[in-house]
Coordinates of C-alpha atoms in Angstrom, one line a residue:
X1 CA 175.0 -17.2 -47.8
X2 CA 173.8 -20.3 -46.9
X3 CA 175.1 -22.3 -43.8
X4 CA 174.6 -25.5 -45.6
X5 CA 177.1 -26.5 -48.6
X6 CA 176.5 -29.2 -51.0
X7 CA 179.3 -31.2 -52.9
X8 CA 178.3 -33.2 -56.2
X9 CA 181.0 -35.5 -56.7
X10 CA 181.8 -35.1 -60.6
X11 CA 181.8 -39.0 -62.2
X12 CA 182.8 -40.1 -65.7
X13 CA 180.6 -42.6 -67.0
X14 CA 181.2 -44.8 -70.0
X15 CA 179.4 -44.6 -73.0
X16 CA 178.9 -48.8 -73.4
X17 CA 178.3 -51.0 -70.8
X18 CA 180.7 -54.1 -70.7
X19 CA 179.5 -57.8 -70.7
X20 CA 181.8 -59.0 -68.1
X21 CA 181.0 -57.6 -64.3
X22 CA 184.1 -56.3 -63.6
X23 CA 185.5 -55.3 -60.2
X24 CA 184.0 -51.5 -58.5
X25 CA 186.0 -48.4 -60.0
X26 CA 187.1 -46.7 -57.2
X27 CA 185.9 -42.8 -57.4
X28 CA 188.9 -40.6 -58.3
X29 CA 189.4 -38.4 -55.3
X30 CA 187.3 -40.6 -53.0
X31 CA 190.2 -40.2 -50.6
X32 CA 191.7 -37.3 -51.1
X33 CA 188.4 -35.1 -51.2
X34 CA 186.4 -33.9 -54.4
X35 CA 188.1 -33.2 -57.9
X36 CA 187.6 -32.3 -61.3
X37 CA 187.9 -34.1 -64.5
X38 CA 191.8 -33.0 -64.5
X39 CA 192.6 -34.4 -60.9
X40 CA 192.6 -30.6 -59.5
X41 CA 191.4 -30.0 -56.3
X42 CA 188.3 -27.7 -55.6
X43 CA 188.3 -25.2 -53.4
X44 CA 185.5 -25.5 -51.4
X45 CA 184.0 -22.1 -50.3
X46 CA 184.0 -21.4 -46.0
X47 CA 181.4 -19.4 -44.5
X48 CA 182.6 -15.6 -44.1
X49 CA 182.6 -14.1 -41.0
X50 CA 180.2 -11.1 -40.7
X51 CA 180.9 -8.4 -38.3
X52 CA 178.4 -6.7 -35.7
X53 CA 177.1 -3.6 -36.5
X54 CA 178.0 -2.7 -33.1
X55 CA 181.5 -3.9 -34.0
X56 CA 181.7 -1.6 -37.1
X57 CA 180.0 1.2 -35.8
X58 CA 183.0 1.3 -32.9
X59 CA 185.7 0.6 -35.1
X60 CA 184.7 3.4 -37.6
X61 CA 183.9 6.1 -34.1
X62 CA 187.8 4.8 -33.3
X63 CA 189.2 5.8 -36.8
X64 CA 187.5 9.1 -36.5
X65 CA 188.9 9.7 -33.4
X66 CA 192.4 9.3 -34.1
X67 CA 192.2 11.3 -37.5
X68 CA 190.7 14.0 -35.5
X69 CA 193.8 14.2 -33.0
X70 CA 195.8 13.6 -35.7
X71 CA 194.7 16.6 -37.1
X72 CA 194.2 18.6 -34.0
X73 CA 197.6 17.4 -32.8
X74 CA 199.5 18.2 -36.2
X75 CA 197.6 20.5 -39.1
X76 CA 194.5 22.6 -37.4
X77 CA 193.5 23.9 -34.6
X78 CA 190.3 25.7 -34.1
X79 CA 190.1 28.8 -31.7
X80 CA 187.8 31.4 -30.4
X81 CA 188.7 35.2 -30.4
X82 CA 187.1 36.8 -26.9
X83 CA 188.1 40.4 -27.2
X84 CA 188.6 42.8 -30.1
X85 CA 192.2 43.8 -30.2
X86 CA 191.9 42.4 -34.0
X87 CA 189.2 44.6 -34.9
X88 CA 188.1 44.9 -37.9
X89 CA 190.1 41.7 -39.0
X90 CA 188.8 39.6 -36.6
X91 CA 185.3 40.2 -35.1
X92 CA 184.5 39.7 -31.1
X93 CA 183.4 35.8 -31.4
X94 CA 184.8 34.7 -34.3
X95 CA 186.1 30.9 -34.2
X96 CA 189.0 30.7 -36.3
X97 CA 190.8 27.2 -37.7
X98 CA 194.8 27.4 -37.2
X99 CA 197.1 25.8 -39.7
X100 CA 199.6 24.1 -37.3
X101 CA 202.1 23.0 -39.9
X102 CA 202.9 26.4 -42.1
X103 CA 205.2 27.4 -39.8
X104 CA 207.1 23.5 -39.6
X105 CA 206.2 21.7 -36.6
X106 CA 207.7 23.0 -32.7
X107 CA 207.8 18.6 -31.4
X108 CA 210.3 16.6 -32.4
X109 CA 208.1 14.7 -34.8
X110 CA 208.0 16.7 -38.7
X111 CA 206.1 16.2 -41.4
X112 CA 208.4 16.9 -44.3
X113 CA 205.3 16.4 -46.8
X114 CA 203.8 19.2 -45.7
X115 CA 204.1 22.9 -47.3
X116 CA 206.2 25.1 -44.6
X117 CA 207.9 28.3 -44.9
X118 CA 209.3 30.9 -42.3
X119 CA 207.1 33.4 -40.2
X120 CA 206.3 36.7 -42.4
X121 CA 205.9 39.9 -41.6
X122 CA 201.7 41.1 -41.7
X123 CA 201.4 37.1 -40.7
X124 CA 198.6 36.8 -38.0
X125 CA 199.1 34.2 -35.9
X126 CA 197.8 32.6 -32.9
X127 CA 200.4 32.1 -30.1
X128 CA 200.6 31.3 -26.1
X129 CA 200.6 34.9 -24.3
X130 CA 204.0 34.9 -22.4
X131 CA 202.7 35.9 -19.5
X132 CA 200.1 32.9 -19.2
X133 CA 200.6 30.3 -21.3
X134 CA 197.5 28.6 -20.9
X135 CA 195.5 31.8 -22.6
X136 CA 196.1 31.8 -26.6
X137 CA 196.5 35.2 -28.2
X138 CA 195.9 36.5 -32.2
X139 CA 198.4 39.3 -33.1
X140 CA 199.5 40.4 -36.7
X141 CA 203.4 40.3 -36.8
X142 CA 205.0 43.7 -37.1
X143 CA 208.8 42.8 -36.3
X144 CA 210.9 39.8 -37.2
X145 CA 214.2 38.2 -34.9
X146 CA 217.1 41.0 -35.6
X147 CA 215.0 44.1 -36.6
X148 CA 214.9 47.5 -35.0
X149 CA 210.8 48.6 -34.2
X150 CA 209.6 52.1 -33.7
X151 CA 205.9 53.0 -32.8
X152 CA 205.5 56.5 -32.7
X153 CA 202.5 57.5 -30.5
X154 CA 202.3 61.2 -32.3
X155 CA 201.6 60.5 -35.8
X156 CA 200.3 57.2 -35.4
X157 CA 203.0 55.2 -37.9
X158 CA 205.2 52.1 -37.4
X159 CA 209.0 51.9 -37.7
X160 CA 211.3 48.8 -38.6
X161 CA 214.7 49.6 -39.2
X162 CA 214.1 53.0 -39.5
X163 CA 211.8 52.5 -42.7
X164 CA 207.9 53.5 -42.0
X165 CA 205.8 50.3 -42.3
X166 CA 203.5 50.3 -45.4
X167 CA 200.0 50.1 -43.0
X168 CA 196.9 51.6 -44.4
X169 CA 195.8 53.8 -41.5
X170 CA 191.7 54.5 -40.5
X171 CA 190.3 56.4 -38.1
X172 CA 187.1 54.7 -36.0
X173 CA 185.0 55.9 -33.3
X174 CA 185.7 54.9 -29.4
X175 CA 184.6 51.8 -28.0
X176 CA 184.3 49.9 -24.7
X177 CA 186.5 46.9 -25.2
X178 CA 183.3 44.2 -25.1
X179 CA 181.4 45.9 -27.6
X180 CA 181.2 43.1 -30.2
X181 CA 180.1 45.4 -33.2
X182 CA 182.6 46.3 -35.8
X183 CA 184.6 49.5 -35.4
X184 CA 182.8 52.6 -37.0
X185 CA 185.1 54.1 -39.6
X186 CA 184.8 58.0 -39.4
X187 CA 187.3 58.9 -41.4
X188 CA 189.7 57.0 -44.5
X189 CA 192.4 58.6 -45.9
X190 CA 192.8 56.2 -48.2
X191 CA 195.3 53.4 -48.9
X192 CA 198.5 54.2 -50.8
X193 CA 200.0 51.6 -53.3
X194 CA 202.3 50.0 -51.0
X195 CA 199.8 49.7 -48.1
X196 CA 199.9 46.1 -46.9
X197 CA 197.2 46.2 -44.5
X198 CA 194.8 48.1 -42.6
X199 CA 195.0 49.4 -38.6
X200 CA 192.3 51.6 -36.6
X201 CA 193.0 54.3 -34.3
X202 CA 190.4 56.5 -32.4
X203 CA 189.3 59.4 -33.6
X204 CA 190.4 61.6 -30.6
X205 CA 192.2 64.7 -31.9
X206 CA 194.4 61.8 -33.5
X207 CA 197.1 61.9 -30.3
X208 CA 195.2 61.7 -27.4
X209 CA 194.4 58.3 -27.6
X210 CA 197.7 57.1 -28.9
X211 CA 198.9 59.0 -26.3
X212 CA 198.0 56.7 -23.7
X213 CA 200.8 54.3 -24.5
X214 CA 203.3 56.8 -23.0
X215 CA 202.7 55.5 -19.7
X216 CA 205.2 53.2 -17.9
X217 CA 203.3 49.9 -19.1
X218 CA 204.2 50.3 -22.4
X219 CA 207.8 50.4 -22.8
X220 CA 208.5 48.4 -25.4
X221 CA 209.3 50.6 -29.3
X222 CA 207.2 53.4 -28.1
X223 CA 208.5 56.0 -28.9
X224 CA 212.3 54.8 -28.8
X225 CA 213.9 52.4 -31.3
X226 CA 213.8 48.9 -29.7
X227 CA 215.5 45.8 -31.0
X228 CA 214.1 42.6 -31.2
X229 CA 216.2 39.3 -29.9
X230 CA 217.0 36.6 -31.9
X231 CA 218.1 33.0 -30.6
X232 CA 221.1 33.1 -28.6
X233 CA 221.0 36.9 -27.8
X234 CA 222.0 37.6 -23.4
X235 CA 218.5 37.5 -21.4
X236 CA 217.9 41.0 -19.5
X237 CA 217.6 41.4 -16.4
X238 CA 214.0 41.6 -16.4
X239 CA 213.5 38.7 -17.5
X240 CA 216.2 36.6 -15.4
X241 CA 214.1 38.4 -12.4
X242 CA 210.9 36.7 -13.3
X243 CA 210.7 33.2 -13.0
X244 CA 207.5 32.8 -15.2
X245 CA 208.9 34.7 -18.2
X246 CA 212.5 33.2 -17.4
X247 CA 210.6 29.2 -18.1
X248 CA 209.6 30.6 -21.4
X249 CA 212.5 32.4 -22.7
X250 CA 215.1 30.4 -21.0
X251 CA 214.1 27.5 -19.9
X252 CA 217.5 25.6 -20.4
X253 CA 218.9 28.8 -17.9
X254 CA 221.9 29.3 -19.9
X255 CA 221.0 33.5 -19.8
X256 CA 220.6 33.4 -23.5
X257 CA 217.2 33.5 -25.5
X258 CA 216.0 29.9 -26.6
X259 CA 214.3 30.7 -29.7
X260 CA 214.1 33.6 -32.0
X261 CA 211.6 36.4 -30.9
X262 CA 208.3 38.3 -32.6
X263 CA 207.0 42.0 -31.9
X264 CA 203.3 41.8 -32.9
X265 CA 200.3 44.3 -32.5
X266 CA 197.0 44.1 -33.0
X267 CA 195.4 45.9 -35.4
X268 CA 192.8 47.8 -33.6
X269 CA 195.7 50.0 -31.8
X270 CA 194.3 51.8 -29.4
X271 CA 192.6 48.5 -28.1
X272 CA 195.1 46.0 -27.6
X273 CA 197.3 44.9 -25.0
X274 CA 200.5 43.4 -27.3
X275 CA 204.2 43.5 -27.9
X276 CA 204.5 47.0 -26.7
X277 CA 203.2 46.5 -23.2
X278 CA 204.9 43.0 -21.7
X279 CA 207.1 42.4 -24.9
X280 CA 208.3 39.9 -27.5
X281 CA 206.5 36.4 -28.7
X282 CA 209.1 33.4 -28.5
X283 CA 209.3 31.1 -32.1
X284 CA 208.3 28.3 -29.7
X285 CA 205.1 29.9 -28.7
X286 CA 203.8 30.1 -31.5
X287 CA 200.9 27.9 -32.8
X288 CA 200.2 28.9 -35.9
X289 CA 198.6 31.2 -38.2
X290 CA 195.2 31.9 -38.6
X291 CA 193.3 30.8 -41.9
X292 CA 189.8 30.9 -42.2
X293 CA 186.3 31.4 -39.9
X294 CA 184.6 28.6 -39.8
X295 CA 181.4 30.0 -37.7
X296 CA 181.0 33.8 -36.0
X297 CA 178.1 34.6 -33.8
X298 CA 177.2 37.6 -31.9
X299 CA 176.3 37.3 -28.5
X300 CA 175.3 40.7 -27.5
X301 CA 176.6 41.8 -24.1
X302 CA 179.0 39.9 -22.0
X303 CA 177.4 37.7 -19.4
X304 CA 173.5 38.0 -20.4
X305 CA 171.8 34.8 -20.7
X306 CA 171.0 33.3 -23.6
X307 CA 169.2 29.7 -25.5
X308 CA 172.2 28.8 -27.4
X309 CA 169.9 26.7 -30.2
X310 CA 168.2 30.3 -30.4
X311 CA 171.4 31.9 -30.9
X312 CA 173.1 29.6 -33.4
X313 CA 170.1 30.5 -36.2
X314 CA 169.3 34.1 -34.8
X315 CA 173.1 35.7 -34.0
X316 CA 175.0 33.9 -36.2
X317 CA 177.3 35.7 -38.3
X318 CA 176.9 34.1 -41.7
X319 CA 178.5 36.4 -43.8
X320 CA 181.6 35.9 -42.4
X321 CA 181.5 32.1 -42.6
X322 CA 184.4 31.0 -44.6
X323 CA 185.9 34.9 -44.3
X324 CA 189.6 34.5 -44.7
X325 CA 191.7 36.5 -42.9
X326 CA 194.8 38.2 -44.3

């Protein structure tokens, strides 16, 4: 656009030419600014004013940035799984996005247009470990607020109210807990109709292994019926001892639970430190549940340096981009 702006004042002129001089027409508008043949007004165009690139460059970094913590804050939340309590759900190294909102929102603020429903059993979700909030843990829920759980280390099967849980149950070889390869399946039975989903055990004379959970750190539903608080239920005594786990089950210190609870395992059992050894996952905890990977590499052993630009194209999973997990 130009900086300069011309204005042709519009004039009538008559088609004869009188005889007499006669005194100067004055211009119609001369005074009041330019006009048309019908006395209106024109609007005379104003130079725009054009933005920096700089300028629009920062204003668009400043609207991606607050849609990003929007979402981060409110609908996803992307998380990396370290060990392989999960396995073979959830692979060593596998970055996972979070829906936030499926569960309805633990702040004050909601977001009523968003799709929510109630915490399933077989959900897995990501939630803050009760014993350190600052580490997030994935789990697969096994037990909802109310319900009686049983684990019976002998024949390898789960108990809620007294009814077996449906769990499709394979057999895999040993592993050290950083191996980042998948479990090796020695032996399937096969999955029954009803089978929701599948667990791995070693394949150590079948109750060896499962055995080990006899010991005193796991006292929660092993071997013994164990029933899971809901909100309002009294706080034991082992709880009201520990300061820590008091904060996060009673914070408000009225000796009653603040929020319903969760008994979840993982589903490599014989590798996973869950709701049988320090106990039950507060509603309130909970961040959400797991979706999708978004990216999965395999770094190899723990500690041993690497060129991460290397890695990203040489160890990255890429089958199980976009693997949804269920």
């Amino acid at each position: 656009m130009s900086g300069h702006l011309e204005t042709r004042p519009e004039e009538e002129m008559s088609s004869s030419v009188s005889a007499t001089p006669t005194a100067p027409v004055r211009r119609a508008g001369s005074a009041g600014g330019t006009r048309t043949a019908k006395g209106e007004a024109k609007k005379v165009n104003q130079p725009g004013f054009a933005k920096s690139v700089v300028r629009e460059y920062f204003e668009s970094a400043v609207v991606t940035l607050i849609m990003a913590l929007f979402g981060m804050t409110f609908i996803v939340q992307a998380v990396k799984v370290p060990t392989g309590s999960m396995k073979n759900t959830i692979a060593i190294q596998d970055h996972l996005l979070v829906n936030k909102f499926i569960f309805g929102s633990r702040d004050v603020l909601r977001l009523p247009l968003l799709p929510e429903r109630e915490i399933r059993r077989g959900d897995v979700i990501v939630f803050k470990y009760p014993k350190n909030p600052d580490v997030n843990f994935v789990k697969r829920v096994i037990g909802l607020p109310g319900e009686t759980v049983e684990y019976s280390a002998k024949d390898n099967k789960v108990f809620v109210n007294g009814q077996e849980l449906p769990e499709h149950r394979t057999y895999v070889d040993r592993q050290f807990s950083d191996d980042s390869s998948p479990l090796r399946i020695v032996d399937d039975p096969g999955a029954a109709p009803a089978d929701k989903w599948t667990v791995f055990y070693y394949d150590d004379d079948r109750e060896s292994a499962a055995s080990a959970f006899n010991d005193g750190s796991a006292k929660y539903a092993v071997r013994q019926p164990f029933r899971i608080p809901k909100k309002g239920d009294p706080i034991p005594d082992e709880i009201k001892s520990d300061p820590k786990l008091l904060e996060i089950y009673d914070a408000d210190h009225d000796g009653r639970y603040d929020a319903d609870q969760y008994f979840c395992m993982g589903d490599n059992r014989d590798n996973s430190e869950d709701s049988r050894f320090w106990g039950t996952v507060p509603r309130n905890s909970v961040v959400g549940r797991t979706m999708l990977v978004y990216w999965s590499i395999d770094q190899g052993e723990a500690g041993k340096r690497s060129n991460p630009i290397v890695d990203f194209f040489t160890k990255t999973r890429w089958s199980r981009t976009g693997h949804f997990i269920k």
